[in-house]
């Protein structure tokens, strides 16, 4: 298995401002060179030393290659929805594959990032879960997915003209709270003000989890107002034990208890993710049971029509069952939306990311973004 033990190269985005300055000094530059590099990377979205004319020519290439190594190489690009949805397959230094998906909407641009190569949570309906975990991504590998999207948008390479990334969702490959330390560093870099970070609003970042209760509680204590999404998928432990195997360890009541405490600590409404699976979890009584759990809580239900994965015995609920499920929640005043199926044609919708298993498959290969400039 590639990269089970080796670590990705150190990158500026792994480091806080003080550590960047120390690293620049160690490399023989003045400490403020660390700040200059951060400005290039986070504000100008470049890691090309040729563009860093404020750095002395003699040390520029050395600093850039030591602190801005290229971590991810775009191996394949796919687009759909008239270019408004764009999936990138990335190859890491060790050959591990991850994917990110950029989705442009009228009033926002959301990037869905991976936090691990593969995933160890083994949810049976999720394509990523089938392949198992390859390794954790480093903070900089997570941030690099957002920087690449931000760069493509800033340069007008995404349909709809120049723009910026407004939202980040940790709903790509991996369980973010199982890679806690690196995800926390990445959250800081994404939300630190420009030019120390990307300046994305904390409230516009969503961390989605299967429900690792101790990690949810740690997150709530970080003082970050990020939005929490809980992948519930069933209101009862019996079914959830099957759909989200980690439920055998932390039950529905404990997971929701931690979620409500997060809402209390941050003031952020918790997003309850529920993939509607035909005749499995879409019964009226389950909608009623779900409403009972959420009634009066700071929560919003996101129903996701199941994206069937290859070889799966499950399929999406019928439109009629979906409407009834929505109606049952609305009748109890539970806010609910049905998620759009952005990216479905390019296997870029929820739960379809399985790059490591299928790196070379896929129709409609549209090279839209240029390769990330090399640091050399
Ligand atoms: N590990 C995290 C984040 C990754 S997935 C988590 O589980 O929350 C993001 C969302 O997509 C989760 O709610 C996940 O359960 C859901 N999902 C996975 N496979 C899916 C599929 N085949 N169809 C619809 N949603 C799916």
Short mmCIF file of N, CA, C and O in Angstrom, two decimals, residues 150-224:
data_model
loop_
_atom_site.label_atom_id
_atom_site.label_comp_id
_atom_site.label_asym_id
_atom_site.label_seq_id
_atom_site.Cartn_x
_atom_site.Cartn_y
_atom_site.Cartn_z
N UNK A 150 -9.04 27.84 -5.33
CA UNK A 150 -9.06 29.30 -5.23
C UNK A 150 -8.27 29.93 -6.38
O UNK A 150 -8.66 30.94 -6.96
N UNK A 151 -7.15 29.30 -6.73
CA UNK A 151 -6.30 29.81 -7.81
C UNK A 151 -7.04 29.70 -9.15
O UNK A 151 -7.06 30.66 -9.92
N UNK A 152 -7.65 28.56 -9.40
CA UNK A 152 -8.39 28.39 -10.66
C UNK A 152 -9.52 29.41 -10.77
O UNK A 152 -9.75 30.00 -11.83
N UNK A 153 -10.19 29.66 -9.64
CA UNK A 153 -11.28 30.64 -9.64
C UNK A 153 -10.76 32.05 -9.86
O UNK A 153 -11.31 32.81 -10.65
N UNK A 154 -9.69 32.38 -9.13
CA UNK A 154 -9.14 33.74 -9.23
C UNK A 154 -8.68 34.03 -10.65
O UNK A 154 -8.78 35.16 -11.14
N UNK A 155 -8.18 33.02 -11.31
CA UNK A 155 -7.66 33.22 -12.67
C UNK A 155 -8.75 33.08 -13.73
O UNK A 155 -8.45 33.06 -14.92
N UNK A 156 -9.97 32.94 -13.30
CA UNK A 156 -11.08 32.88 -14.26
C UNK A 156 -11.13 31.57 -15.04
O UNK A 156 -11.68 31.51 -16.14
N UNK A 157 -10.57 30.50 -14.46
CA UNK A 157 -10.52 29.23 -15.18
C UNK A 157 -11.74 28.35 -14.92
O UNK A 157 -11.84 27.26 -15.46
N UNK A 158 -12.64 28.83 -14.08
CA UNK A 158 -13.87 28.07 -13.81
C UNK A 158 -15.02 28.82 -14.47
O UNK A 158 -15.05 30.06 -14.42
N UNK A 159 -15.94 28.09 -15.11
CA UNK A 159 -17.08 28.72 -15.78
C UNK A 159 -17.76 29.70 -14.85
O UNK A 159 -17.94 29.41 -13.66
N UNK A 160 -18.11 30.87 -15.38
CA UNK A 160 -18.79 31.86 -14.56
C UNK A 160 -17.91 33.05 -14.21
O UNK A 160 -18.35 33.97 -13.52
N UNK A 161 -16.67 33.04 -14.68
CA UNK A 161 -15.79 34.19 -14.47
C UNK A 161 -15.03 34.11 -13.16
O UNK A 161 -15.23 33.19 -12.37
N UNK A 162 -14.14 35.09 -12.94
CA UNK A 162 -13.31 35.06 -11.74
C UNK A 162 -14.16 35.04 -10.47
O UNK A 162 -15.23 35.62 -10.42
N UNK A 163 -13.67 34.37 -9.46
CA UNK A 163 -14.42 34.28 -8.21
C UNK A 163 -13.52 33.82 -7.10
O UNK A 163 -12.30 33.73 -7.27
N UNK A 164 -14.12 33.58 -5.94
CA UNK A 164 -13.33 33.07 -4.82
C UNK A 164 -14.08 31.93 -4.11
O UNK A 164 -15.30 31.82 -4.23
N UNK A 165 -13.32 31.14 -3.38
CA UNK A 165 -13.93 30.05 -2.62
C UNK A 165 -14.59 30.65 -1.39
O UNK A 165 -13.94 31.33 -0.61
N UNK A 166 -15.88 30.43 -1.21
CA UNK A 166 -16.55 30.98 -0.03
C UNK A 166 -16.76 29.92 1.05
O UNK A 166 -16.82 30.25 2.23
N UNK A 167 -16.91 28.66 0.65
CA UNK A 167 -17.24 27.60 1.62
C UNK A 167 -16.34 26.39 1.42
O UNK A 167 -16.00 26.05 0.28
N UNK A 168 -15.99 25.76 2.52
CA UNK A 168 -15.24 24.51 2.45
C UNK A 168 -16.00 23.46 3.23
O UNK A 168 -16.43 23.71 4.37
N UNK A 169 -16.21 22.31 2.63
CA UNK A 169 -16.85 21.20 3.35
C UNK A 169 -15.89 20.01 3.37
O UNK A 169 -15.32 19.63 2.36
N UNK A 170 -15.71 19.44 4.57
CA UNK A 170 -14.88 18.24 4.72
C UNK A 170 -15.78 17.04 4.49
O UNK A 170 -16.12 16.30 5.41
N UNK A 171 -16.18 16.90 3.23
CA UNK A 171 -17.09 15.82 2.85
C UNK A 171 -16.54 15.02 1.68
O UNK A 171 -17.28 14.32 0.99
N UNK A 172 -15.25 15.15 1.44
CA UNK A 172 -14.62 14.32 0.43
C UNK A 172 -14.21 12.99 1.05
O UNK A 172 -14.89 12.46 1.92
N UNK A 173 -13.07 12.49 0.60
CA UNK A 173 -12.63 11.20 1.14
C UNK A 173 -12.15 11.37 2.58
O UNK A 173 -11.51 12.37 2.92
N UNK A 174 -12.46 10.37 3.40
CA UNK A 174 -11.88 10.36 4.74
C UNK A 174 -12.82 10.81 5.83
O UNK A 174 -13.86 11.44 5.59
N UNK A 175 -12.43 10.48 7.04
CA UNK A 175 -13.15 10.91 8.24
C UNK A 175 -12.29 12.00 8.91
O UNK A 175 -11.26 11.69 9.52
N UNK A 176 -12.71 13.27 8.78
CA UNK A 176 -11.83 14.34 9.26
C UNK A 176 -11.46 14.22 10.74
O UNK A 176 -10.34 14.53 11.12
N UNK A 177 -12.39 13.76 11.57
CA UNK A 177 -12.08 13.72 13.00
C UNK A 177 -11.21 12.52 13.37
O UNK A 177 -10.73 12.43 14.49
N UNK A 178 -10.95 11.63 12.40
CA UNK A 178 -9.98 10.56 12.64
C UNK A 178 -8.57 11.04 12.25
O UNK A 178 -7.59 10.33 12.47
N UNK A 179 -8.48 12.23 11.69
CA UNK A 179 -7.19 12.86 11.37
C UNK A 179 -7.17 14.21 12.07
O UNK A 179 -6.94 15.26 11.47
N UNK A 180 -7.44 14.16 13.37
CA UNK A 180 -7.80 15.36 14.12
C UNK A 180 -6.74 16.46 14.07
O UNK A 180 -7.03 17.61 13.72
N UNK A 181 -5.50 16.10 14.39
CA UNK A 181 -4.48 17.14 14.53
C UNK A 181 -4.26 17.88 13.22
O UNK A 181 -4.20 19.11 13.18
N UNK A 182 -4.15 17.13 12.13
CA UNK A 182 -3.88 17.78 10.84
C UNK A 182 -5.10 18.59 10.36
O UNK A 182 -4.95 19.66 9.78
N UNK A 183 -6.29 18.08 10.63
CA UNK A 183 -7.50 18.82 10.24
C UNK A 183 -7.59 20.13 11.03
O UNK A 183 -7.95 21.17 10.47
N UNK A 184 -7.21 20.11 12.31
CA UNK A 184 -7.24 21.37 13.09
C UNK A 184 -6.27 22.39 12.53
O UNK A 184 -6.59 23.57 12.42
N UNK A 185 -5.07 21.92 12.15
CA UNK A 185 -4.11 22.87 11.57
C UNK A 185 -4.67 23.41 10.25
O UNK A 185 -4.61 24.61 9.98
N UNK A 186 -5.24 22.52 9.45
CA UNK A 186 -5.81 22.97 8.17
C UNK A 186 -6.93 23.99 8.41
O UNK A 186 -7.02 25.00 7.70
N UNK A 187 -7.76 23.74 9.43
CA UNK A 187 -8.86 24.70 9.71
C UNK A 187 -8.30 26.07 10.03
O UNK A 187 -8.84 27.10 9.62
N UNK A 188 -7.18 26.10 10.78
CA UNK A 188 -6.56 27.40 11.10
C UNK A 188 -6.07 28.08 9.84
O UNK A 188 -6.28 29.27 9.64
N UNK A 189 -5.39 27.33 8.99
CA UNK A 189 -4.85 27.94 7.76
C UNK A 189 -5.96 28.43 6.83
O UNK A 189 -5.84 29.46 6.19
N UNK A 190 -7.05 27.68 6.78
CA UNK A 190 -8.16 28.07 5.90
C UNK A 190 -8.82 29.34 6.41
O UNK A 190 -9.28 30.17 5.62
N UNK A 191 -8.87 29.49 7.75
CA UNK A 191 -9.67 30.57 8.30
C UNK A 191 -8.83 31.71 8.88
O UNK A 191 -9.40 32.75 9.21
N UNK A 192 -7.51 31.54 9.00
CA UNK A 192 -6.68 32.66 9.44
C UNK A 192 -6.82 33.78 8.42
O UNK A 192 -6.95 33.53 7.22
N UNK A 193 -6.76 35.03 8.89
CA UNK A 193 -6.91 36.14 7.93
C UNK A 193 -5.78 36.15 6.91
O UNK A 193 -4.65 35.76 7.22
N UNK A 194 -6.09 36.62 5.73
CA UNK A 194 -5.08 36.80 4.68
C UNK A 194 -4.08 37.83 5.18
O UNK A 194 -4.51 38.83 5.78
N UNK A 195 -2.78 37.74 5.01
CA UNK A 195 -2.10 36.72 4.22
C UNK A 195 -1.55 35.57 5.05
O UNK A 195 -0.77 34.77 4.55
N UNK A 196 -1.99 35.48 6.33
CA UNK A 196 -1.47 34.39 7.15
C UNK A 196 -2.18 33.08 6.81
O UNK A 196 -1.67 31.99 7.02
N UNK A 197 -3.40 33.21 6.28
CA UNK A 197 -4.18 32.06 5.85
C UNK A 197 -5.08 32.49 4.71
O UNK A 197 -4.89 33.57 4.14
N UNK A 198 -6.08 31.67 4.40
CA UNK A 198 -6.92 31.97 3.24
C UNK A 198 -8.10 32.89 3.56
O UNK A 198 -8.81 33.33 2.65
N UNK A 199 -8.33 33.16 4.85
CA UNK A 199 -9.35 34.16 5.20
C UNK A 199 -10.78 33.72 4.97
O UNK A 199 -11.67 34.56 4.82
N UNK A 200 -11.03 32.42 4.94
CA UNK A 200 -12.40 31.93 4.76
C UNK A 200 -13.09 31.99 6.13
O UNK A 200 -12.48 31.67 7.16
N UNK A 201 -14.35 32.41 6.13
CA UNK A 201 -15.07 32.55 7.41
C UNK A 201 -15.23 31.18 8.10
O UNK A 201 -15.59 30.20 7.45
N UNK A 202 -14.99 31.15 9.40
CA UNK A 202 -15.11 29.87 10.12
C UNK A 202 -16.49 29.26 9.94
O UNK A 202 -16.64 28.05 9.79
N UNK A 203 -17.50 30.12 9.94
CA UNK A 203 -18.87 29.61 9.83
C UNK A 203 -19.14 28.97 8.47
O UNK A 203 -20.11 28.24 8.30
N UNK A 204 -18.29 29.29 7.50
CA UNK A 204 -18.48 28.75 6.15
C UNK A 204 -17.70 27.46 5.93
O UNK A 204 -17.59 26.98 4.82
N UNK A 205 -17.15 26.94 7.02
CA UNK A 205 -16.41 25.68 6.92
C UNK A 205 -17.22 24.62 7.68
O UNK A 205 -17.63 24.84 8.82
N UNK A 206 -17.46 23.50 7.02
CA UNK A 206 -18.25 22.42 7.64
C UNK A 206 -17.40 21.17 7.78
O UNK A 206 -16.80 20.70 6.81
N UNK A 207 -17.34 20.67 9.01
CA UNK A 207 -16.63 19.42 9.28
C UNK A 207 -17.69 18.33 9.44
O UNK A 207 -18.55 18.42 10.31
N UNK A 208 -17.61 17.33 8.58
CA UNK A 208 -18.62 16.27 8.58
C UNK A 208 -18.03 15.01 9.21
O UNK A 208 -16.92 14.60 8.89
N UNK A 209 -18.79 14.41 10.12
CA UNK A 209 -18.24 13.25 10.83
C UNK A 209 -19.26 12.12 10.97
O UNK A 209 -20.46 12.36 11.01
N UNK A 210 -18.75 10.92 11.06
CA UNK A 210 -19.58 9.75 11.35
C UNK A 210 -20.07 9.78 12.80
O UNK A 210 -20.98 9.04 13.16
N UNK A 211 -19.39 10.61 13.63
CA UNK A 211 -19.82 10.69 15.03
C UNK A 211 -18.78 10.17 16.00
O UNK A 211 -19.10 9.35 16.87
N UNK A 212 -17.56 10.63 15.88
CA UNK A 212 -16.51 10.24 16.83
C UNK A 212 -16.66 11.16 18.04
O UNK A 212 -16.17 12.29 18.05
N UNK A 213 -17.38 10.70 19.03
CA UNK A 213 -17.85 11.59 20.11
C UNK A 213 -16.72 12.34 20.82
O UNK A 213 -16.78 13.56 20.97
N UNK A 214 -15.65 11.66 21.27
CA UNK A 214 -14.61 12.43 21.97
C UNK A 214 -13.99 13.51 21.09
O UNK A 214 -13.66 14.60 21.57
N UNK A 215 -13.87 13.22 19.80
CA UNK A 215 -13.28 14.21 18.89
C UNK A 215 -14.25 15.37 18.63
O UNK A 215 -13.82 16.52 18.50
N UNK A 216 -15.54 15.09 18.59
CA UNK A 216 -16.51 16.20 18.45
C UNK A 216 -16.38 17.12 19.67
O UNK A 216 -16.36 18.35 19.55
N UNK A 217 -16.24 16.51 20.84
CA UNK A 217 -16.15 17.32 22.06
C UNK A 217 -14.86 18.15 22.07
O UNK A 217 -14.86 19.30 22.49
N UNK A 218 -13.79 17.56 21.59
CA UNK A 218 -12.53 18.32 21.50
C UNK A 218 -12.68 19.48 20.54
O UNK A 218 -12.23 20.59 20.80
N UNK A 219 -13.32 19.21 19.40
CA UNK A 219 -13.53 20.26 18.40
C UNK A 219 -14.33 21.42 18.99
O UNK A 219 -13.99 22.59 18.79
N UNK A 220 -15.36 21.08 19.76
CA UNK A 220 -16.21 22.14 20.34
C UNK A 220 -15.41 23.03 21.29
O UNK A 220 -15.76 24.18 21.50
N UNK A 221 -14.35 22.47 21.87
CA UNK A 221 -13.56 23.23 22.83
C UNK A 221 -12.44 24.04 22.17
O UNK A 221 -11.69 24.73 22.85
N UNK A 222 -12.31 23.95 20.84
CA UNK A 222 -11.21 24.63 20.14
C UNK A 222 -11.44 26.13 19.99
O UNK A 222 -10.55 26.86 19.59
N UNK A 223 -12.69 26.56 20.20
CA UNK A 223 -12.98 27.98 19.99
C UNK A 223 -13.08 28.35 18.53
O UNK A 223 -12.87 29.50 18.15
N UNK A 224 -13.41 27.38 17.70
CA UNK A 224 -13.62 27.64 16.27
C UNK A 224 -15.12 27.55 16.00
O UNK A 224 -15.74 26.56 16.40
#
